[in-house]
Tab-separated table of C-alpha atoms and ligand atoms in Angstrom:
chain	number	residue	atom	x	y	z
A	704	MET	CA	-21.415	-9.785	7.364
A	705	THR	CA	-20.290	-13.119	5.896
A	706	LEU	CA	-16.765	-14.122	4.878
A	707	GLU	CA	-18.046	-14.225	1.278
A	708	SER	CA	-19.111	-10.578	1.457
A	709	LEU	CA	-15.525	-9.832	2.522
A	710	GLY	CA	-14.236	-11.525	-0.623
A	711	PHE	CA	-13.812	-15.116	0.557
A	712	GLY	CA	-14.109	-17.619	-2.289
A	713	PRO	CA	-12.536	-20.702	-3.915
A	714	HIS	CA	-9.062	-19.121	-4.052
A	715	TRP	CA	-8.886	-18.576	-0.283
A	716	ALA	CA	-10.602	-21.899	0.456
A	717	ALA	CA	-7.838	-23.625	-1.530
A	718	ALA	CA	-5.139	-21.637	0.314
A	719	MET	CA	-6.665	-22.729	3.624
A	720	ALA	CA	-6.878	-26.371	2.510
A	721	ALA	CA	-3.189	-26.270	1.519
A	722	LEU	CA	-2.272	-25.575	5.169
A	723	MET	CA	-3.791	-28.936	6.115
A	724	ARG	CA	-4.996	-27.628	9.447
A	725	PRO	CA	-8.730	-28.257	9.627
A	726	ASP	CA	-8.676	-26.752	13.133
A	727	TRP	CA	-7.651	-23.334	11.733
A	728	ALA	CA	-10.304	-20.954	10.464
A	729	PRO	CA	-10.045	-18.349	7.700
A	730	ALA	CA	-10.415	-14.695	8.692
A	731	ARG	CA	-9.725	-11.276	7.216
A	732	VAL	CA	-7.882	-8.446	8.946
A	733	VAL	CA	-10.486	-5.654	9.083
A	734	ALA	CA	-8.733	-3.217	11.416
A	735	GLU	CA	-5.265	-2.593	12.807
A	736	HIS	CA	-4.982	-1.345	16.342
A	737	ARG	CA	-1.749	-0.366	18.027
A	738	ASP	CA	-0.986	-3.811	19.346
A	739	GLN	CA	-3.602	-6.155	17.942
A	740	PRO	CA	-5.156	-6.814	14.580
A	741	GLU	CA	-8.922	-7.140	14.476
A	742	LEU	CA	-10.239	-10.057	12.477
A	743	HIS	CA	-13.526	-10.871	10.884
A	744	THR	CA	-14.086	-14.597	11.343
A	745	ALA	CA	-17.134	-16.683	10.481
A	746	ALA	CA	-18.089	-16.100	14.124
A	747	GLY	CA	-17.848	-12.297	13.876
A	748	ARG	CA	-15.269	-9.642	14.768
A	749	VAL	CA	-12.525	-10.520	17.245
A	750	ARG	CA	-9.192	-9.102	18.392
A	751	ALA	CA	-6.360	-11.516	17.707
A	752	LEU	CA	-2.859	-12.277	18.891
A	753	VAL	CA	-0.052	-13.007	16.447
A	754	ARG	CA	2.268	-16.028	16.624
A	755	PRO	CA	5.719	-14.661	17.499
A	756	HIS	CA	7.425	-16.486	14.644
A	757	LEU	CA	5.421	-14.320	12.237
A	758	TYR	CA	7.094	-11.229	13.777
A	759	GLN	CA	10.500	-12.772	13.264
A	760	ALA	CA	9.741	-13.688	9.689
A	761	GLY	CA	8.617	-10.110	9.029
A	762	ALA	CA	5.283	-11.584	7.968
A	763	LEU	CA	3.026	-9.470	10.142
A	764	PRO	CA	-0.555	-9.293	8.971
A	765	VAL	CA	-1.800	-5.952	7.662
A	766	ILE	CA	-5.238	-4.653	6.810
A	767	GLY	CA	-6.871	-6.737	4.081
A	768	ASP	CA	-4.786	-9.857	4.690
A	769	TRP	CA	-6.503	-13.229	4.784
A	770	VAL	CA	-5.133	-15.294	7.643
A	771	ALA	CA	-5.579	-18.672	9.280
A	772	ALA	CA	-6.558	-18.291	12.928
A	773	SER	CA	-7.192	-20.651	15.794
A	774	GLN	CA	-9.498	-20.103	18.723
A	775	LEU	CA	-7.510	-20.802	21.888
A	776	ALA	CA	-10.282	-19.815	24.299
A	777	PRO	CA	-13.784	-18.393	23.879
A	778	ASP	CA	-12.413	-14.876	23.454
A	779	THR	CA	-8.811	-15.577	22.484
A	780	TRP	CA	-7.846	-15.910	18.851
A	781	MET	CA	-4.376	-16.492	17.469
A	782	ILE	CA	-3.193	-15.721	13.955
A	783	GLU	CA	-1.299	-18.845	12.922
A	784	ALA	CA	-0.424	-18.108	9.308
A	785	LEU	CA	-0.780	-15.542	6.567
A	786	LEU	CA	-2.392	-16.708	3.349
A	787	PRO	CA	-0.174	-15.517	0.457
A	788	PRO	CA	-1.646	-12.163	-0.619
A	789	ARG	CA	-2.926	-11.751	-4.166
A	790	THR	CA	-1.903	-8.108	-4.171
A	791	ASP	CA	0.435	-6.382	-1.745
A	792	PHE	CA	0.692	-2.587	-1.570
A	793	ALA	CA	3.874	-1.531	0.204
A	794	ARG	CA	6.207	1.393	0.782
A	795	VAL	CA	9.879	1.641	1.593
A	796	GLY	CA	10.581	2.976	5.068
A	797	ALA	CA	12.499	6.194	5.589
A	798	GLY	CA	15.961	6.537	7.169
A	799	ARG	CA	17.141	3.503	9.057
A	800	GLN	CA	13.856	1.692	8.539
A	801	ALA	CA	14.776	0.883	4.991
A	802	ALA	CA	12.776	-2.306	4.884
A	803	ARG	CA	9.614	-2.850	2.925
A	804	GLN	CA	6.564	-1.795	4.917
A	805	ARG	CA	3.307	-3.386	3.880
A	806	VAL	CA	0.356	-1.001	3.847
A	807	ALA	CA	-2.656	-2.982	2.612
A	808	ALA	CA	-3.154	-6.444	1.153
A	809	ASN	CA	-5.580	-8.045	-1.264
A	810	VAL	CA	-6.775	-4.760	-2.654
A	811	ASP	CA	-8.183	-4.875	-6.174
A	812	ARG	CA	-7.798	-1.126	-6.582
A	813	VAL	CA	-5.886	1.592	-4.833
A	814	MET	CA	-7.452	5.030	-4.921
A	815	VAL	CA	-4.684	7.598	-4.791
A	816	VAL	CA	-6.412	10.646	-3.367
A	817	THR	CA	-5.104	14.158	-3.755
A	818	ALA	CA	-6.876	17.459	-3.189
A	819	LEU	CA	-7.404	20.492	-5.393
A	820	ASP	CA	-6.821	22.934	-2.516
A	821	GLY	CA	-3.067	22.805	-2.962
A	822	ASP	CA	-2.015	19.193	-2.381
A	823	LEU	CA	-1.634	18.239	-6.035
A	824	ASN	CA	1.906	17.058	-6.734
A	825	PRO	CA	2.400	15.114	-9.984
A	826	ARG	CA	5.720	13.583	-8.910
A	827	ARG	CA	4.252	12.248	-5.676
A	828	LEU	CA	1.417	10.784	-7.714
A	829	ASP	CA	3.986	8.944	-9.863
A	830	ARG	CA	5.478	7.384	-6.720
A	831	TYR	CA	2.121	6.162	-5.482
A	832	LEU	CA	1.273	4.759	-8.905
A	833	ALA	CA	4.551	2.826	-9.108
A	834	ALA	CA	3.698	1.139	-5.802
A	835	VAL	CA	0.168	0.329	-7.026
A	836	HIS	CA	1.534	-1.268	-10.199
A	837	HIS	CA	4.041	-3.259	-8.188
A	838	ALA	CA	1.292	-4.377	-5.809
A	839	GLY	CA	-0.542	-5.934	-8.735
A	840	ALA	CA	-3.554	-3.686	-8.191
A	841	GLU	CA	-5.347	-1.204	-10.418
A	842	ALA	CA	-4.760	2.491	-9.779
A	843	VAL	CA	-7.514	5.089	-9.553
A	844	VAL	CA	-6.434	8.729	-9.300
A	845	VAL	CA	-8.902	10.987	-7.533
A	846	LEU	CA	-8.709	14.769	-7.330
A	847	ASN	CA	-10.934	15.671	-4.380
A	848	LYS	CA	-12.221	19.076	-3.206
A	849	ALA	CA	-13.347	20.126	-6.681
A	850	ASP	CA	-15.471	22.737	-4.880
A	851	GLN	CA	-12.233	24.474	-3.817
A	852	CYS	CA	-10.846	24.822	-7.314
A	853	THR	CA	-11.721	27.331	-10.009
A	854	ASP	CA	-9.582	25.815	-12.758
A	855	VAL	CA	-10.051	22.045	-12.835
A	856	ALA	CA	-8.857	21.861	-16.446
A	857	ALA	CA	-5.470	23.289	-15.429
A	858	ALA	CA	-5.180	20.709	-12.633
A	859	ARG	CA	-6.012	17.914	-15.072
A	860	ALA	CA	-3.389	19.253	-17.486
A	861	ARG	CA	-0.753	19.182	-14.745
A	862	ILE	CA	-1.125	15.435	-14.306
A	863	ALA	CA	-1.691	14.574	-17.982
A	864	PRO	CA	-1.516	12.039	-19.532
A	865	LEU	CA	-2.763	10.407	-16.322
A	866	ASP	CA	-6.503	9.907	-16.158
A	867	CYS	CA	-8.393	10.944	-13.060
A	868	TYR	CA	-11.744	11.366	-11.369
A	869	VAL	CA	-12.571	14.869	-10.208
A	870	VAL	CA	-14.865	14.761	-7.184
A	871	SER	CA	-16.014	16.616	-4.119
A	872	ALA	CA	-16.747	14.633	-0.988
A	873	GLU	CA	-18.363	17.794	0.324
A	874	THR	CA	-20.902	18.418	-2.463
A	875	GLY	CA	-21.146	14.850	-3.740
A	876	GLU	CA	-19.951	15.820	-7.224
A	877	GLY	CA	-18.485	12.866	-9.121
A	878	LEU	CA	-19.119	10.311	-6.381
A	879	ASP	CA	-21.463	8.175	-8.505
A	880	ALA	CA	-18.588	7.442	-10.876
A	881	LEU	CA	-16.513	6.217	-7.904
A	882	ARG	CA	-19.388	4.069	-6.653
A	883	GLY	CA	-19.398	2.403	-10.063
A	884	LEU	CA	-15.856	1.141	-9.354
A	885	LEU	CA	-16.917	-0.763	-6.250
A	886	ARG	CA	-18.143	-4.222	-7.078
A	887	PRO	CA	-19.360	-6.695	-4.437
A	888	GLY	CA	-16.524	-8.544	-2.735
A	889	GLU	CA	-13.875	-6.256	-4.241
A	890	THR	CA	-11.602	-4.123	-2.108
A	891	MET	CA	-10.359	-0.612	-2.702
A	892	ALA	CA	-7.847	1.132	-0.436
A	893	LEU	CA	-7.648	4.926	-0.173
A	894	VAL	CA	-4.159	6.372	0.210
A	895	GLY	CA	-2.682	9.850	0.106
A	896	SER	CA	-1.506	12.755	2.223
A	897	SER	CA	-3.226	13.769	5.428
A	898	GLY	CA	-6.145	16.131	4.953
A	899	VAL	CA	-6.977	15.314	1.314
A	900	GLY	CA	-10.332	13.897	2.410
A	901	LYS	CA	-9.925	10.102	2.388
A	902	SER	CA	-12.141	9.576	5.439
A	903	THR	CA	-14.658	12.166	4.231
A	904	LEU	CA	-14.870	10.278	0.925
A	905	ILE	CA	-15.414	6.992	2.732
A	906	ASN	CA	-18.185	8.513	4.836
A	907	ALA	CA	-19.808	9.975	1.725
A	908	LEU	CA	-19.567	6.681	-0.180
A	909	ILE	CA	-21.034	4.563	2.589
A	910	GLY	CA	-23.543	7.243	3.568
A	911	ASP	CA	-22.576	7.165	7.225
A	912	ALA	CA	-20.147	8.974	9.514
A	913	ALA	CA	-18.091	5.833	10.013
A	914	GLN	CA	-14.758	7.648	10.190
A	915	ARG	CA	-13.784	10.751	12.114
A	916	THR	CA	-12.575	13.658	9.971
A	917	ASP	CA	-10.961	16.964	10.870
A	918	GLY	CA	-10.181	20.264	9.232
A	919	VAL	CA	-6.925	21.120	7.514
A	920	ARG	CA	-4.549	23.832	8.758
A	921	ALA	CA	-5.568	27.233	7.476
A	922	GLY	CA	-2.139	28.314	6.200
A	923	ASP	CA	-0.959	25.422	4.083
A	924	HIS	CA	-4.018	23.128	3.880
A	925	LYS	CA	-2.039	20.312	5.482
A	926	GLY	CA	-4.028	17.692	7.386
A	927	ARG	CA	-3.862	16.953	11.101
A	928	HIS	CA	-3.309	13.200	10.798
A	929	THR	CA	-6.828	12.511	11.986
A	930	THR	CA	-7.010	8.847	10.999
A	931	THR	CA	-4.528	6.881	13.091
A	932	HIS	CA	-5.458	3.274	12.301
A	933	ARG	CA	-6.197	1.404	9.144
A	934	ALA	CA	-9.713	0.014	8.885
A	935	LEU	CA	-11.929	-1.764	6.369
A	936	PHE	CA	-15.552	-0.778	5.692
A	937	ALA	CA	-18.344	-2.477	3.786
A	938	LEU	CA	-20.504	-0.442	1.448
A	939	PRO	CA	-24.254	-1.004	1.228
A	940	GLY	CA	-23.736	-2.235	-2.361
A	941	GLY	CA	-21.187	-4.875	-1.321
A	942	GLY	CA	-17.854	-3.194	-2.137
A	943	LEU	CA	-15.136	-2.879	0.499
A	944	LEU	CA	-13.146	0.246	1.327
A	945	ILE	CA	-9.961	0.578	3.349
A	946	ASP	CA	-9.135	3.879	5.046
A	947	THR	CA	-5.480	4.568	5.816
A	948	PRO	CA	-3.786	7.333	7.812
A	949	GLY	CA	-2.248	10.070	5.683
A	950	MET	CA	1.365	9.363	4.766
A	951	ARG	CA	3.971	12.074	5.298
A	952	ALA	CA	6.446	10.990	2.673
A	953	PHE	CA	5.845	8.169	0.311
A	954	ALA	CA	8.604	6.040	-1.198
A	955	PRO	CA	7.147	3.181	-3.214
A	956	HIS	CA	8.119	-0.439	-2.895
A	957	ALA	CA	8.461	-1.066	-6.612
A	958	ASP	CA	10.778	-2.438	-9.272
A	959	ALA	CA	11.904	-0.905	-12.572
A	960	ASP	CA	8.998	-2.491	-14.460
A	961	ALA	CA	6.474	-0.972	-12.049
A	962	VAL	CA	8.091	2.445	-12.582
A	963	ASP	CA	7.944	1.985	-16.364
A	964	ALA	CA	4.248	1.107	-16.109
A	965	VAL	CA	3.571	4.613	-14.782
A	966	PHE	CA	4.963	6.068	-18.020
A	967	PRO	CA	3.417	3.971	-20.798
A	968	GLU	CA	3.898	6.748	-23.359
A	969	ILE	CA	7.683	6.569	-22.870
A	970	GLY	CA	7.562	2.803	-23.282
A	971	GLU	CA	5.880	3.184	-26.651
A	972	TRP	CA	8.821	5.142	-28.038
A	973	ALA	CA	11.501	3.237	-26.119
A	974	GLY	CA	10.910	0.147	-28.260
A	975	HIS	CA	12.316	2.070	-31.227
A	976	CYS	CA	15.623	3.142	-29.618
A	977	ARG	CA	18.737	1.664	-31.189
A	978	PHE	CA	19.947	0.134	-27.929
A	979	ALA	CA	17.664	-2.217	-26.021
A	980	ASP	CA	19.024	-0.886	-22.704
A	981	CYS	CA	18.849	2.764	-23.812
A	982	THR	CA	18.488	5.104	-20.835
A	983	HIS	CA	17.136	7.865	-23.121
A	984	GLY	CA	19.958	10.171	-22.089
A	985	ALA	CA	22.717	10.988	-24.566
A	986	GLU	CA	22.676	7.716	-26.520
A	987	PRO	CA	22.643	7.929	-30.320
A	988	ALA	CA	19.440	7.060	-32.165
A	989	CYS	CA	17.256	7.391	-29.081
A	990	ALA	CA	13.621	7.353	-30.217
A	991	VAL	CA	12.468	8.875	-26.930
A	992	GLN	CA	14.736	11.914	-27.286
A	993	ALA	CA	13.640	12.205	-30.924
A	994	ALA	CA	9.981	12.173	-29.823
A	995	ILE	CA	10.721	14.975	-27.364
A	996	ALA	CA	12.513	16.990	-30.055
A	997	ARG	CA	9.435	16.637	-32.289
A	998	GLY	CA	7.120	17.624	-29.423
A	999	ASP	CA	5.397	14.213	-29.303
A	1000	LEU	CA	6.517	13.566	-25.748
A	1001	SER	CA	6.975	15.871	-22.768
A	1002	ALA	CA	10.523	16.430	-21.541
A	1003	GLU	CA	9.065	16.862	-18.064
A	1004	ARG	CA	7.650	13.331	-18.089
A	1005	LEU	CA	11.003	11.889	-19.186
A	1006	ALA	CA	12.728	13.794	-16.371
A	1007	ALA	CA	10.120	12.409	-13.945
A	1008	TRP	CA	10.767	8.877	-15.223
A	1009	HIS	CA	14.545	9.336	-14.730
A	1010	THR	CA	14.020	10.639	-11.200
A	1011	LEU	CA	11.735	7.796	-10.214
A	1012	ARG	CA	13.962	5.122	-11.782
A	1013	ARG	CA	16.978	6.515	-9.852
A	1014	ALA	CA	15.017	6.687	-6.588
A	1015	GLN	CA	13.733	3.154	-7.107
A	1016	ALA	CA	17.237	1.790	-7.720
A	1017	HIS	CA	18.533	3.627	-4.651
A	1018	ASP	CA	15.699	2.412	-2.383
A	1019	ALA	CA	16.022	-1.153	-3.659
A	1020	LEU	CA	19.717	-1.066	-2.766
A	1021	ARG	CA	18.984	0.306	0.704
A	1022	ALA	CA	16.302	-2.318	1.296
A	1023	ASP	CA	18.751	-4.973	0.160
A	1024	VAL	CA	21.477	-3.794	2.551
A	1025	HIS	CA	18.877	-3.644	5.304
A	1026	ALA	CA	17.721	-7.208	4.571
A	1027	GLN	CA	21.320	-8.470	4.576
A	1028	ARG	CA	22.000	-6.826	7.933
A	1029	ALA	CA	18.811	-8.309	9.364
A	1030	ALA	CA	19.830	-11.744	8.090
A	1031	GLN	CA	23.296	-11.292	9.628
A	1032	ARG	CA	21.795	-10.275	12.946
A	1033	SER	CA	19.547	-13.297	13.081
A	1034	LEU	CA	22.487	-15.545	12.109
A	1035	SER	CA	24.678	-14.213	14.912
A	1036	ARG	CA	21.751	-14.539	17.298
A	1037	MET	CA	21.492	-18.171	16.278
A	1038	TYR	CA	25.267	-18.641	16.769
A	1039	ARG	CA	25.067	-17.219	20.278
A	1040	GLU	CA	22.144	-19.501	21.063
A	1041	VAL	CA	24.058	-22.540	19.833
A	1042	GLN	CA	27.176	-21.537	21.821
A	1043	ARG	CA	25.177	-20.929	24.973
A	1044	HIS	CA	23.429	-24.225	24.510
A	1045	GLY	CA	26.810	-25.980	24.042
A	1046	ARG	CA	28.211	-24.383	27.221
A	1047	ARG	CA	25.155	-25.455	29.158
A	1048	ARG	CA	25.548	-29.010	27.964
A	1049	ARG	CA	29.207	-29.010	28.956
A	1050	GLY	CA	28.184	-27.611	32.331
A	1051	ASP	CA	30.040	-24.288	31.846
A	1052	ASP	CA	27.138	-22.222	33.117
B	434	GTP	N1	-14.181	21.791	0.706
B	434	GTP	C1	-13.999	20.481	0.830
B	434	GTP	N2	-13.523	20.002	1.968
B	434	GTP	C2	-13.344	18.664	2.055
B	434	GTP	C3	-13.666	17.777	1.002
B	434	GTP	N3	-13.355	16.522	1.392
B	434	GTP	C4	-12.871	16.627	2.644
B	434	GTP	N4	-12.867	17.914	3.051
B	434	GTP	C5	-12.421	18.425	4.351
B	434	GTP	O1	-11.019	18.218	4.465
B	434	GTP	C6	-10.680	18.008	5.851
B	434	GTP	C7	-9.839	16.733	5.971
B	434	GTP	O2	-10.628	15.620	5.604
B	434	GTP	P1	-10.336	14.146	6.147
B	434	GTP	O3	-11.353	13.259	5.505
B	434	GTP	O4	-10.213	14.111	7.615
B	434	GTP	O5	-8.900	13.898	5.485
B	434	GTP	P2	-8.042	12.539	5.505
B	434	GTP	O6	-7.452	12.393	4.141
B	434	GTP	O7	-8.860	11.403	5.990
B	434	GTP	O8	-6.880	12.907	6.527
B	434	GTP	P3	-6.043	11.941	7.511
B	434	GTP	O9	-7.017	11.045	8.214
B	434	GTP	O10	-5.343	12.866	8.428
B	434	GTP	O11	-5.089	11.186	6.629
B	434	GTP	C8	-11.993	17.956	6.594
B	434	GTP	O12	-12.226	19.201	7.182
B	434	GTP	C9	-13.029	17.691	5.513
B	434	GTP	O13	-14.294	18.195	5.836
B	434	GTP	C10	-14.201	18.344	-0.196
B	434	GTP	O14	-14.493	17.675	-1.192
B	434	GTP	N5	-14.328	19.694	-0.226
B	435	MG	MG1	-8.638	10.165	7.579
B	436	ZN	ZN1	16.257	5.843	-25.858
């Protein structure tokens, strides 16, 4: 496999040239292992170390990243720098890990996979889609396990007006339409809950058992978190697929605009509200509320938009507080360093 088949082209060549380090080589992160990313370099696949300052800067490479790497010894590679990603799909961590967590980089499309055996959750879909919009990628919604569902039309109606592909990785139904989305050199990441069939889909699309899969629990159809590492696969036709482990809870890294992009039909009416900053609540002359009253817009979708906007604002605030604390910590660390250094120079210790 060449770098070009992994998507290398003039854009990345220019990003490399801008680093002005002819001794560094471009490479793409094609797998994440517990401690070491795996790179594809012009010389083939290698495990790589990461310069510590990248950890401190929170700029750790993730699957799909293009990086500049140096070869320190025949089998020792070091990631020196991250090339600025063109798209960046990220979530917001739960609890105390409020920071942005990157999931996959330089993906042209994100396939949000859900299953028709009970996983379908329209509100969770909204959250994924907000993150895809914010990443700068194109979203593809896939309802898998069509063979397990007797009323596909009802499932489609539940997520309307979102468009989707209905497929079965098991029977092959609908997979040709998905193959049509995979153009040479372009990357698509599969995300979604555990057990929805992401790895099975990847195996079916590449026609090989590249990824291990496992059954879902009988009672609630929940997956067993079979995939534990992110990895990138090349299709015979030239497209690239990224498999990710199922996510337990998904909070998107997104801004208000990315949330609005998930609800384009609300945006169409919102332009006609009297107030430019109308929240479509109890304001007078709200075109969105009027559209709902007329039956042109679903009240459920507006409620979903409100929920997601509130969650986004809350998560953004948490991430902000988290970032400030991290900055404070590194400042006080620097202070201590300077003080210690001063004492040493004065001969105090
Ligand atoms: N009936 C049916 N079963 C499917 C289909 N696709 C996947 N499965 C089954 O669903 C189970 C889970 O599939 P996986 O591909 O491991 O799911 P995953 O999304 O990769 O799960 P994690 O790796 O845990 O995130 C396996 O037993 C698959 O055989 C399908 O279209 N129909
Ligand atoms: Mg899997
Ligand atoms: Zn309004």
